[in-house]
Coordinates of C-alpha atoms in Angstrom, one line a residue:
X1 CA 4.1 -34.0 -22.5
X2 CA 0.7 -35.4 -23.5
X3 CA -1.6 -33.0 -25.0
X4 CA -5.4 -33.0 -25.0
X5 CA -8.0 -32.5 -27.4
X6 CA -9.3 -29.3 -28.6
X7 CA -12.6 -29.7 -30.4
X8 CA -12.2 -33.1 -31.2
X9 CA -8.7 -32.8 -32.8
X10 CA -6.1 -35.1 -31.2
X11 CA -2.7 -33.6 -30.5
X12 CA 0.2 -36.0 -30.1
X13 CA 3.1 -35.3 -28.1
X14 CA 5.4 -32.7 -29.6
X15 CA 8.9 -33.0 -30.5
X16 CA 11.9 -31.2 -28.7
X17 CA 11.4 -27.6 -29.2
X18 CA 15.1 -27.1 -30.1
X19 CA 14.5 -29.5 -33.1
X20 CA 11.2 -27.9 -34.2
X21 CA 9.8 -24.5 -33.1
X22 CA 6.6 -25.2 -35.0
X23 CA 5.7 -28.7 -33.6
X24 CA 2.6 -27.8 -31.6
X25 CA 0.5 -25.2 -29.8
X26 CA 0.4 -26.3 -26.2
X27 CA -3.2 -26.2 -24.8
X28 CA -4.1 -25.7 -21.2
X29 CA -2.2 -22.5 -20.7
X30 CA -3.2 -18.9 -20.6
X31 CA -0.7 -16.3 -21.9
X32 CA -1.0 -13.8 -19.1
X33 CA 1.4 -14.8 -16.5
X34 CA 4.0 -12.0 -15.8
X35 CA 6.9 -14.2 -15.8
X36 CA 6.1 -16.8 -18.6
X37 CA 3.4 -18.2 -20.7
X38 CA 2.5 -21.0 -18.1
X39 CA -0.2 -20.7 -15.6
X40 CA -2.5 -23.0 -13.8
X41 CA -6.0 -22.6 -15.1
X42 CA -7.3 -22.8 -11.6
X43 CA -5.6 -19.6 -10.7
X44 CA -7.6 -17.4 -12.9
X45 CA -10.6 -19.1 -14.2
X46 CA -13.2 -21.5 -13.2
X47 CA -14.9 -22.4 -16.5
X48 CA -12.4 -25.1 -17.6
X49 CA -14.3 -27.7 -19.8
X50 CA -13.1 -31.2 -20.7
X51 CA -13.1 -32.5 -24.2
X52 CA -16.2 -34.7 -23.3
X53 CA -18.1 -31.5 -22.9
X54 CA -17.7 -30.9 -26.6
X55 CA -20.3 -32.6 -29.0
X56 CA -17.6 -32.8 -31.6
X57 CA -15.2 -34.9 -29.4
X58 CA -14.9 -38.5 -30.0
X59 CA -14.0 -40.5 -26.8
X60 CA -11.0 -42.4 -26.8
X61 CA -10.9 -46.3 -26.1
X62 CA -7.9 -45.7 -23.9
X63 CA -9.0 -45.2 -20.3
X64 CA -5.7 -43.5 -19.5
X65 CA -6.0 -41.1 -22.5
X66 CA -9.4 -40.1 -21.3
X67 CA -7.9 -38.8 -18.0
X68 CA -5.4 -36.5 -20.1
X69 CA -7.8 -35.2 -22.7
X70 CA -8.6 -31.9 -21.1
X71 CA -9.2 -29.2 -23.5
X72 CA -7.8 -25.8 -23.2
X73 CA -9.7 -23.4 -21.0
X74 CA -12.1 -20.9 -22.6
X75 CA -10.1 -17.5 -23.1
X76 CA -13.1 -15.6 -22.2
X77 CA -16.7 -16.0 -21.2
X78 CA -17.9 -12.8 -22.6
X79 CA -20.4 -13.6 -25.4
X80 CA -20.0 -12.4 -29.0
X81 CA -22.4 -9.4 -28.4
X82 CA -20.7 -8.5 -25.3
X83 CA -17.3 -8.5 -27.2
X84 CA -18.8 -6.5 -30.0
X85 CA -20.0 -3.8 -27.4
X86 CA -16.5 -3.8 -25.9
X87 CA -14.9 -3.5 -29.1
X88 CA -17.0 -0.5 -30.2
X89 CA -16.5 1.2 -26.9
X90 CA -12.6 0.7 -27.3
X91 CA -12.7 1.9 -31.0
X92 CA -14.6 5.2 -29.9
X93 CA -12.4 5.6 -27.0
X94 CA -9.1 5.5 -29.2
X95 CA -10.8 8.2 -31.4
X96 CA -10.5 11.0 -29.0
X97 CA -6.7 11.6 -28.8
X98 CA -5.9 11.9 -32.4
X99 CA -9.2 13.9 -33.0
X100 CA -8.3 16.4 -30.4
X101 CA -4.8 16.8 -31.9
X102 CA -6.1 17.3 -35.4
X103 CA -9.4 19.3 -34.8
X104 CA -7.2 22.1 -33.5
X105 CA -5.3 22.9 -36.5
X106 CA -7.9 25.0 -38.3
X107 CA -8.5 27.1 -35.3
X108 CA -4.7 28.2 -34.7
X109 CA -5.0 31.6 -36.6
X110 CA -8.3 32.4 -34.8
X111 CA -6.8 31.7 -31.4
X112 CA -3.7 33.6 -32.3
X113 CA -5.7 36.6 -33.3
X114 CA -7.8 36.6 -30.0
X115 CA -4.9 36.3 -27.8
X116 CA -2.9 38.9 -29.9
X117 CA 0.1 36.6 -30.2
X118 CA 1.9 34.7 -33.0
X119 CA 1.0 31.4 -34.7
X120 CA 4.4 30.2 -33.7
X121 CA 3.5 30.5 -30.0
X122 CA 0.1 28.7 -30.5
X123 CA 2.1 26.1 -32.4
X124 CA 3.9 25.4 -29.3
X125 CA 0.7 23.9 -27.9
X126 CA 0.8 21.3 -30.5
X127 CA 4.3 20.4 -29.5
X128 CA 3.5 20.1 -26.0
X129 CA 0.3 18.2 -26.7
X130 CA 2.3 15.5 -28.8
X131 CA 5.0 15.2 -25.9
X132 CA 2.3 14.4 -23.5
X133 CA 0.6 12.2 -26.1
X134 CA 3.6 10.0 -26.0
X135 CA 4.4 10.2 -22.4
X136 CA 0.8 9.6 -21.0
X137 CA 0.3 6.0 -22.3
X138 CA 3.4 4.9 -20.5
X139 CA 1.7 5.9 -17.2
X140 CA -1.8 4.9 -17.9
X141 CA -0.9 1.7 -19.8
X142 CA 1.1 0.4 -16.7
X143 CA -1.8 1.6 -14.4
X144 CA -4.3 -0.4 -16.6
X145 CA -2.0 -3.5 -16.7
X146 CA -1.6 -3.7 -12.8
X147 CA -4.9 -2.1 -11.4
X148 CA -7.6 -2.8 -13.9
X149 CA -8.9 -1.4 -17.3
X150 CA -12.0 0.4 -15.9
X151 CA -10.2 2.6 -13.3
X152 CA -7.7 3.6 -15.7
X153 CA -10.3 4.6 -18.5
X154 CA -12.6 6.4 -16.0
X155 CA -9.5 8.5 -14.7
X156 CA -8.3 9.4 -18.1
X157 CA -11.7 10.5 -19.5
X158 CA -12.5 12.4 -16.3
X159 CA -9.2 14.4 -16.8
X160 CA -10.0 14.8 -20.5
X161 CA -13.6 16.0 -19.9
X162 CA -12.4 18.6 -17.2
X163 CA -9.8 19.9 -19.6
X164 CA -12.1 20.5 -22.5
X165 CA -14.3 22.6 -20.2
X166 CA -11.3 24.4 -19.0
X167 CA -10.2 25.0 -22.7
X168 CA -13.6 26.2 -23.8
X169 CA -13.6 28.8 -20.8
X170 CA -10.0 29.9 -20.3
X171 CA -8.9 33.3 -21.3
X172 CA -5.0 33.3 -21.2
X173 CA -2.3 31.8 -23.2
X174 CA -0.7 30.2 -20.1
X175 CA -4.0 28.5 -19.3
X176 CA -4.2 27.3 -22.9
X177 CA -0.9 25.8 -22.9
X178 CA -1.4 23.9 -19.6
X179 CA -4.9 22.6 -20.3
X180 CA -3.7 21.4 -23.8
X181 CA -1.2 19.2 -21.9
X182 CA -4.0 18.0 -19.5
X183 CA -6.2 17.2 -22.6
X184 CA -3.5 15.2 -24.1
X185 CA -2.8 13.4 -21.0
X186 CA -6.3 12.4 -20.4
X187 CA -7.1 11.1 -23.9
X188 CA -3.9 9.6 -25.1
X189 CA -3.8 6.8 -22.6
X190 CA -6.8 5.2 -24.1
X191 CA -5.1 3.8 -27.1
X192 CA -2.7 1.6 -24.9
X193 CA -5.6 0.7 -22.6
X194 CA -7.7 -0.2 -25.7
X195 CA -5.1 -2.8 -26.9
X196 CA -5.0 -4.3 -23.5
X197 CA -8.7 -4.8 -23.6
X198 CA -8.7 -6.7 -26.9
X199 CA -5.9 -8.9 -25.6
X200 CA -8.1 -9.7 -22.6
X201 CA -11.1 -10.8 -24.5
X202 CA -9.7 -12.1 -27.9
X203 CA -7.3 -14.9 -28.7
X204 CA -4.6 -14.5 -31.3
X205 CA -6.6 -16.5 -33.8
X206 CA -9.3 -13.8 -34.2
X207 CA -7.4 -10.8 -33.0
X208 CA -7.3 -9.2 -36.3
X209 CA -11.0 -8.8 -36.5
X210 CA -11.4 -6.9 -33.4
X211 CA -8.0 -5.1 -33.3
X212 CA -8.5 -3.7 -36.7
X213 CA -11.6 -1.4 -36.0
X214 CA -9.9 -0.3 -32.6
X215 CA -6.9 0.8 -34.7
X216 CA -9.0 2.4 -37.2
X217 CA -10.1 5.2 -34.9
X218 CA -6.3 6.3 -34.6
X219 CA -6.3 6.8 -38.3
X220 CA -9.8 8.0 -39.1
X221 CA -9.7 10.9 -36.6
X222 CA -6.6 12.7 -38.4
X223 CA -8.7 12.5 -41.6
X224 CA -11.8 14.1 -40.3
X225 CA -10.5 16.3 -37.5
X226 CA -9.5 19.2 -39.6
X227 CA -12.7 19.2 -41.5
X228 CA -14.9 19.1 -38.3
X229 CA -12.4 21.8 -36.6
X230 CA -12.8 24.2 -39.7
X231 CA -16.5 23.9 -39.9
X232 CA -16.9 24.7 -36.1
X233 CA -14.5 27.4 -36.1
X234 CA -15.9 29.2 -39.3
X235 CA -19.7 29.1 -38.0
X236 CA -19.5 28.9 -34.1
X237 CA -16.0 30.1 -33.2
X238 CA -12.8 28.3 -32.1
X239 CA -14.3 27.8 -28.4
X240 CA -17.1 25.6 -29.8
X241 CA -14.5 22.9 -30.7
X242 CA -13.8 22.3 -27.0
X243 CA -17.5 22.3 -26.0
X244 CA -18.0 19.9 -28.8
X245 CA -15.3 17.5 -27.4
X246 CA -16.8 18.0 -24.0
X247 CA -20.2 17.0 -25.1
X248 CA -19.2 13.8 -26.8
X249 CA -16.4 12.7 -24.2
X250 CA -19.0 13.2 -21.4
X251 CA -21.6 11.2 -23.2
X252 CA -18.8 8.5 -23.6
X253 CA -17.7 8.7 -20.0
X254 CA -21.3 8.2 -18.6
X255 CA -21.9 5.3 -20.9
X256 CA -18.5 3.7 -20.2
X257 CA -19.1 3.9 -16.5
X258 CA -22.6 2.6 -16.5
X259 CA -22.0 -0.4 -18.9
X260 CA -18.4 -1.3 -19.7
X261 CA -17.3 -4.4 -17.7
X262 CA -14.0 -5.0 -16.3
X263 CA -12.0 -7.2 -18.6
X264 CA -8.6 -7.4 -17.0
X265 CA -7.5 -10.9 -16.6
X266 CA -5.8 -10.1 -13.4
X267 CA -9.1 -8.9 -11.9
X268 CA -11.8 -11.0 -13.5
X269 CA -9.9 -14.0 -15.0
X270 CA -11.7 -15.2 -18.0
X271 CA -14.5 -12.8 -17.2
X272 CA -16.5 -15.3 -14.9
X273 CA -15.1 -13.9 -11.6
X274 CA -17.0 -10.8 -10.5
X275 CA -14.6 -8.2 -9.2
X276 CA -14.1 -8.1 -5.4
X277 CA -13.7 -4.2 -5.4
X278 CA -17.0 -2.2 -5.9
X279 CA -15.0 0.5 -7.7
X280 CA -13.8 -1.7 -10.4
X281 CA -17.2 -3.2 -11.2
X282 CA -19.7 -1.3 -13.5
X283 CA -23.3 -0.9 -12.2
X284 CA -24.4 -3.3 -15.0
X285 CA -21.9 -5.8 -14.2
X286 CA -22.9 -5.6 -10.4
X287 CA -26.4 -6.1 -11.3
X288 CA -25.7 -9.1 -13.6
X289 CA -23.5 -10.6 -10.7
X290 CA -26.3 -10.3 -8.2
X291 CA -28.9 -11.9 -10.4
X292 CA -26.5 -14.7 -11.2
X293 CA -25.9 -15.3 -7.5
X294 CA -29.6 -15.3 -6.8
X295 CA -30.3 -17.8 -9.6
X296 CA -27.3 -20.1 -8.5
X297 CA -28.7 -20.2 -5.0
X298 CA -32.2 -21.1 -6.2
X299 CA -30.7 -23.9 -8.5
X300 CA -28.5 -25.1 -5.5
X301 CA -25.4 -24.0 -7.0
X302 CA -24.2 -21.9 -4.1
X303 CA -20.8 -23.6 -3.8
X304 CA -20.0 -22.3 -7.3
X305 CA -20.6 -18.8 -6.1
X306 CA -18.5 -19.2 -3.1
X307 CA -15.7 -20.5 -5.3
X308 CA -15.9 -17.4 -7.5
X309 CA -15.7 -15.2 -4.7
X310 CA -12.9 -17.0 -3.2
X311 CA -11.0 -16.7 -6.6
X312 CA -11.8 -13.0 -6.6
X313 CA -10.4 -12.5 -3.2
X314 CA -7.2 -14.4 -4.1
X315 CA -6.8 -12.2 -7.3
X316 CA -7.2 -9.1 -5.1
X317 CA -4.6 -10.3 -2.9
X318 CA -2.1 -10.9 -5.7
X319 CA -2.9 -7.6 -7.4
X320 CA -1.1 -4.9 -5.6
X321 CA -1.5 -1.2 -6.5
X322 CA 1.7 0.2 -8.0
X323 CA 2.4 3.7 -8.7
X324 CA 2.6 4.1 -12.5
X325 CA 6.2 3.9 -13.7
X326 CA 6.9 5.2 -17.2
X327 CA 10.2 3.4 -17.2
X328 CA 8.6 0.2 -17.3
X329 CA 7.5 0.8 -20.8
X330 CA 11.0 2.1 -21.9
X331 CA 12.6 -1.0 -20.4
X332 CA 10.8 -3.2 -22.9
X333 CA 12.7 -1.4 -25.7
X334 CA 15.8 -3.3 -24.5
X335 CA 14.3 -6.4 -26.2
X336 CA 15.6 -6.8 -29.7
X337 CA 12.4 -7.9 -31.3
X338 CA 10.3 -5.2 -29.8
X339 CA 12.8 -2.6 -30.6
X340 CA 12.8 -3.6 -34.3
X341 CA 8.9 -3.5 -34.5
X342 CA 8.6 -0.3 -32.7
X343 CA 11.3 1.4 -34.8
X344 CA 9.4 0.5 -38.0
X345 CA 6.0 1.6 -36.6
X346 CA 7.5 4.9 -35.6
X347 CA 9.1 5.5 -39.1
X348 CA 5.8 4.8 -40.6
X349 CA 4.1 7.2 -38.2
X350 CA 6.8 9.8 -39.0
X351 CA 6.3 9.5 -42.6
X352 CA 2.4 9.7 -42.3
X353 CA 2.3 12.6 -39.9
X354 CA 4.7 14.6 -42.2
X355 CA 2.5 14.0 -45.0
X356 CA -0.7 14.9 -43.2
X357 CA 1.0 18.2 -41.9
X358 CA 2.2 19.1 -45.4
X359 CA -1.3 18.6 -47.2
X360 CA -2.6 22.0 -46.5
X361 CA 0.5 23.8 -48.0
X362 CA 0.8 21.2 -51.0
X363 CA -2.7 21.3 -52.2
X364 CA -3.3 25.0 -51.4
X365 CA -0.4 26.0 -53.7
X366 CA -0.8 23.3 -56.2
X367 CA -4.7 23.6 -56.7
X368 CA -5.4 27.0 -55.1
X369 CA -7.8 25.2 -52.5
X370 CA -9.2 27.0 -49.5
X371 CA -9.1 25.5 -46.0
X372 CA -12.5 23.5 -46.3
X373 CA -11.3 22.0 -49.7
X374 CA -8.1 21.1 -48.2
X375 CA -10.0 19.4 -45.3
X376 CA -11.9 17.3 -48.0
X377 CA -8.6 16.1 -49.2
X378 CA -8.1 14.2 -46.1
X379 CA -11.0 12.1 -46.6
X380 CA -9.2 9.5 -48.7
X381 CA -7.1 8.8 -45.6
X382 CA -10.1 8.3 -43.5
X383 CA -11.6 6.0 -46.1
X384 CA -8.5 4.0 -46.4
X385 CA -8.2 3.5 -42.6
X386 CA -11.8 2.2 -42.4
X387 CA -11.3 -0.4 -45.3
X388 CA -8.0 -1.4 -43.8
X389 CA -9.3 -1.9 -40.4
X390 CA -11.9 -4.6 -41.6
X391 CA -10.2 -6.0 -44.5
X392 CA -6.8 -6.4 -43.1
X393 CA -8.2 -7.9 -39.9
X394 CA -9.8 -10.6 -42.1
X395 CA -6.3 -11.1 -43.8
X396 CA -4.4 -11.4 -40.4
X397 CA -7.0 -14.0 -39.1
X398 CA -6.9 -15.8 -42.5
X399 CA -3.1 -16.1 -42.4
X400 CA -3.3 -17.3 -38.9
X401 CA -5.6 -20.2 -40.0
X402 CA -3.4 -21.0 -42.9
X403 CA -0.3 -21.4 -40.8
X404 CA -2.1 -23.5 -38.2
X405 CA -3.3 -25.8 -41.2
X406 CA 0.1 -25.9 -42.9
X407 CA 1.6 -27.0 -39.6
X408 CA -1.3 -29.4 -38.9
X409 CA -2.2 -27.5 -35.6
X410 CA -5.4 -27.2 -34.1
X411 CA -7.1 -23.8 -34.9
X412 CA -8.9 -22.5 -31.7
X413 CA -10.8 -19.1 -31.7
X414 CA -12.1 -19.4 -28.2
X415 CA -9.6 -21.1 -26.2
X416 CA -6.4 -20.0 -24.8
X417 CA -3.2 -21.2 -26.7
X418 CA 0.3 -21.0 -26.0
X419 CA 2.4 -19.5 -28.8
X420 CA 5.7 -20.7 -27.7
X421 CA 6.2 -23.1 -30.6
X422 CA 4.0 -21.2 -33.1
X423 CA 5.8 -18.9 -35.7
X424 CA 3.7 -15.9 -34.9
X425 CA 6.2 -13.5 -36.0
X426 CA 6.0 -14.9 -39.6
X427 CA 2.2 -15.0 -39.4
X428 CA 2.0 -11.3 -38.7
X429 CA 4.9 -10.0 -40.8
X430 CA 4.0 -11.7 -44.1
X431 CA 1.3 -9.2 -45.0
X432 CA 3.6 -6.3 -43.8
X433 CA 6.3 -7.4 -46.2
X434 CA 3.7 -7.1 -49.0
X435 CA 2.3 -3.8 -47.9
X436 CA 5.5 -1.9 -46.8
X437 CA 7.0 -1.8 -50.4
X438 CA 3.6 -0.5 -51.7
X439 CA 3.9 2.3 -49.1
X440 CA 7.3 3.3 -50.5
X441 CA 6.0 2.9 -54.0
X442 CA 3.4 5.4 -53.5
X443 CA 5.4 8.0 -51.5
X444 CA 8.1 8.3 -54.3
X445 CA 5.8 9.8 -57.0
X446 CA 3.4 11.7 -54.6
X447 CA 5.5 14.9 -54.5
X448 CA 6.2 14.8 -58.2
X449 CA 2.5 14.6 -59.2
X450 CA 1.7 17.6 -57.0
X451 CA 4.6 19.5 -58.2
X452 CA 3.4 19.0 -61.9
X453 CA -0.2 19.8 -61.0
X454 CA -1.5 16.8 -62.4
X455 CA -5.2 15.8 -62.3
X456 CA -6.5 15.9 -58.6
X457 CA -7.6 12.2 -58.8
X458 CA -3.9 11.1 -59.1
X459 CA -2.7 12.3 -55.8
X460 CA -6.0 11.4 -53.9
X461 CA -5.6 7.8 -55.3
X462 CA -1.9 7.7 -54.3
X463 CA -3.2 9.0 -50.8
X464 CA -5.8 6.2 -50.4
X465 CA -3.3 3.4 -51.4
X466 CA -0.5 4.8 -49.2
X467 CA -2.9 5.1 -46.2
X468 CA -4.5 1.8 -46.7
X469 CA -1.1 0.0 -46.7
X470 CA 0.2 2.0 -43.8
X471 CA -2.7 1.3 -41.7
X472 CA -2.4 -2.5 -42.6
X473 CA 1.2 -2.5 -41.5
X474 CA 0.6 -0.7 -38.3
X475 CA -2.4 -3.0 -37.4
X476 CA -0.3 -6.2 -38.0
X477 CA 2.7 -5.0 -36.2
X478 CA 0.6 -3.8 -33.2
X479 CA -1.0 -7.1 -32.9
X480 CA 2.5 -8.7 -33.0
X481 CA 3.6 -6.6 -30.1
X482 CA 0.7 -7.9 -28.1
X483 CA 1.5 -11.6 -29.2
X484 CA 5.0 -11.0 -27.9
X485 CA 3.8 -9.6 -24.5
X486 CA 0.3 -11.0 -23.8
X487 CA 0.8 -10.6 -20.0
X488 CA 1.2 -6.7 -20.3
X489 CA -0.3 -5.6 -23.8
X490 CA -1.0 -1.9 -22.5
X491 CA 2.6 -1.5 -21.4
X492 CA 4.2 -2.6 -24.7
X493 CA 1.7 -0.4 -26.7
X494 CA 2.5 2.4 -24.4
X495 CA 6.2 2.0 -25.4
X496 CA 5.3 2.0 -29.0
X497 CA 3.2 5.2 -28.4
X498 CA 6.0 7.0 -26.6
X499 CA 8.4 6.5 -29.5
X500 CA 5.8 7.0 -32.2
X501 CA 4.3 10.2 -30.9
X502 CA 7.6 11.8 -30.2
X503 CA 9.3 11.1 -33.5
X504 CA 5.9 11.9 -35.3
X505 CA 6.0 15.3 -33.5
X506 CA 9.6 15.9 -35.1
X507 CA 8.3 14.9 -38.4
X508 CA 5.5 17.6 -38.5
X509 CA 8.1 20.1 -37.3
X510 CA 10.7 19.4 -40.0
X511 CA 8.6 18.6 -42.9
X512 CA 8.0 22.3 -44.0
X513 CA 11.9 22.8 -44.0
X514 CA 12.3 19.5 -46.0
X515 CA 9.9 20.7 -48.7
X516 CA 11.5 24.1 -49.0
X517 CA 15.2 22.8 -49.2
X518 CA 14.6 19.7 -51.1
X519 CA 11.5 20.5 -53.2
X520 CA 8.3 18.5 -53.2
X521 CA 9.3 15.8 -55.5
X522 CA 12.8 14.8 -53.9
X523 CA 11.4 15.3 -50.3
X524 CA 8.8 12.6 -50.8
X525 CA 11.2 10.5 -52.9
X526 CA 13.6 10.5 -49.9
X527 CA 10.8 9.5 -47.5
X528 CA 9.7 6.6 -49.7
X529 CA 13.3 5.3 -50.1
X530 CA 14.0 5.5 -46.4
X531 CA 10.7 3.6 -45.8
X532 CA 11.7 1.0 -48.1
X533 CA 15.2 0.6 -46.6
X534 CA 13.7 0.3 -43.2
X535 CA 11.7 -2.9 -44.5
X536 CA 15.0 -4.6 -44.1
X537 CA 14.4 -4.5 -40.3
X538 CA 11.3 -6.6 -40.7
X539 CA 13.4 -9.3 -42.6
X540 CA 15.7 -9.6 -39.4
X541 CA 12.6 -9.9 -37.2
X542 CA 11.1 -12.5 -39.5
X543 CA 14.3 -14.7 -39.5
X544 CA 15.4 -14.4 -35.9
X545 CA 12.3 -13.1 -34.1
X546 CA 11.2 -16.5 -32.7
X547 CA 14.5 -17.5 -31.4
X548 CA 14.7 -14.2 -29.5
X549 CA 11.2 -14.8 -28.1
X550 CA 12.1 -18.3 -26.9
X551 CA 15.4 -17.0 -25.3
X552 CA 13.4 -14.3 -23.4
X553 CA 11.0 -17.0 -22.2
X554 CA 13.8 -19.1 -20.9
X555 CA 15.3 -16.0 -19.0
X556 CA 12.1 -15.4 -17.4
X557 CA 11.7 -18.9 -16.1
X558 CA 15.2 -19.0 -14.7
X559 CA 14.5 -15.7 -13.1
X560 CA 11.2 -16.9 -11.6
X561 CA 12.9 -20.1 -10.4
X562 CA 15.5 -18.1 -8.6
X563 CA 12.8 -16.0 -6.9
X564 CA 11.0 -19.1 -5.8
X565 CA 14.2 -20.3 -4.4
X566 CA 14.9 -17.1 -2.4
X567 CA 11.3 -17.3 -0.9
X568 CA 11.7 -20.9 0.2

């Protein structure tokens, strides 16, 4: 196979993939096809550029070579400011689900008192919230992958906004229980959808920079949620929590509906094709498309607009509405590499949520802190999440560049790349194999230092290191999941959310019993050792993951060929 040039770097024909899995990155493909990583650029985008369009390209003296030096198509036509705006909106959107779960904790005694019931019955609303938190992404993630990101986002936030108003005004326990489920269903799908949007607009080469902040919202909210909830409950009453969530979610929904563009590559390709359905396009996107159409007609480029509209209609015909099926996310767990990654992410979340749930008890008994001071003890987790979001993102992108240089492969930020022969598993897992043992090393002494009532700076420092390494591991592994399934990122992220949230809910339920039966020191020692043992799973993925990925690709190609034969 002859490969073209990418920014002036010649790529020679690769050796057989069975002899070397790291021989090249094939250009000219876009990793969104549902069956494999091949697609014709003309199917989804118009803005394909030749190597001669680049000022850094040196023309070849071979006329035959000139005909085959097509560079890979641009992954997206969204500009840097547009991608920054999209990333900010995605980060803010992912903030609501964990915030709604954690901001509720300080209000539990007050709600139980108002309804003349026990805290155990109110805690049941937390359990149902976490069940829906795991289930909803499997529905909304699939919906976003098949229909478009905007309709899914607007639907989820409309449900969330209405549920918050209902929670602020309801006056019965039954209503509280049902509306908390709706609140969870509306907010939790945004995390899976957000990862899909990042995959739409960013290549694997710079995914860390954008994915890190989006994932930070998931970790920052549990850190500041109890503090906000405690302040609102103390000074304005527990209903003010839901009015607060109604105000900020309503503001977000209006901003999103007006300005957020559709990014799904099944709808807009690389972003240059305006959606054919009015309800998928934002008002700002509609106005921009109309303005571009008028300019093109004035400049005599009417045929270009006709071609875009034709492509939009073709995409609309291929895109069929499918009723969201949660099982489509569960089925992904049959893949060995995906199962290993999700199991490790789940274990990390189990340990982290168990720790966050136990902090009020531990710091309250060890140092005599009240609710507000305990809430401040969550801040190191939030600070660590912010640092990890940006620093680990840069580390991920740096490691990608390092491997590309090591294998003498072109490094492309803007253009689509085929990761078939690129060891993306090793690229993503190397930082994790450093951070994961550090997580275990901080968990093991954490319970002992609290049990001995040592200086407060020690457990807070351990908290910061623990959260930083934990978030870094989670970000890298979540990015790897998207790399493995670039054609359905929301679906695979939803599968991760399903298992992670349900197991994390179990962690919050059993941690109190573990602390009582095992003691603080031995409880956290046990958690640390289990986490360290689970790191061996990552070694399995590191060694055999690339082979599993290639086997899956070949199976999908054979399946697609059989379907084509049946049609003809």
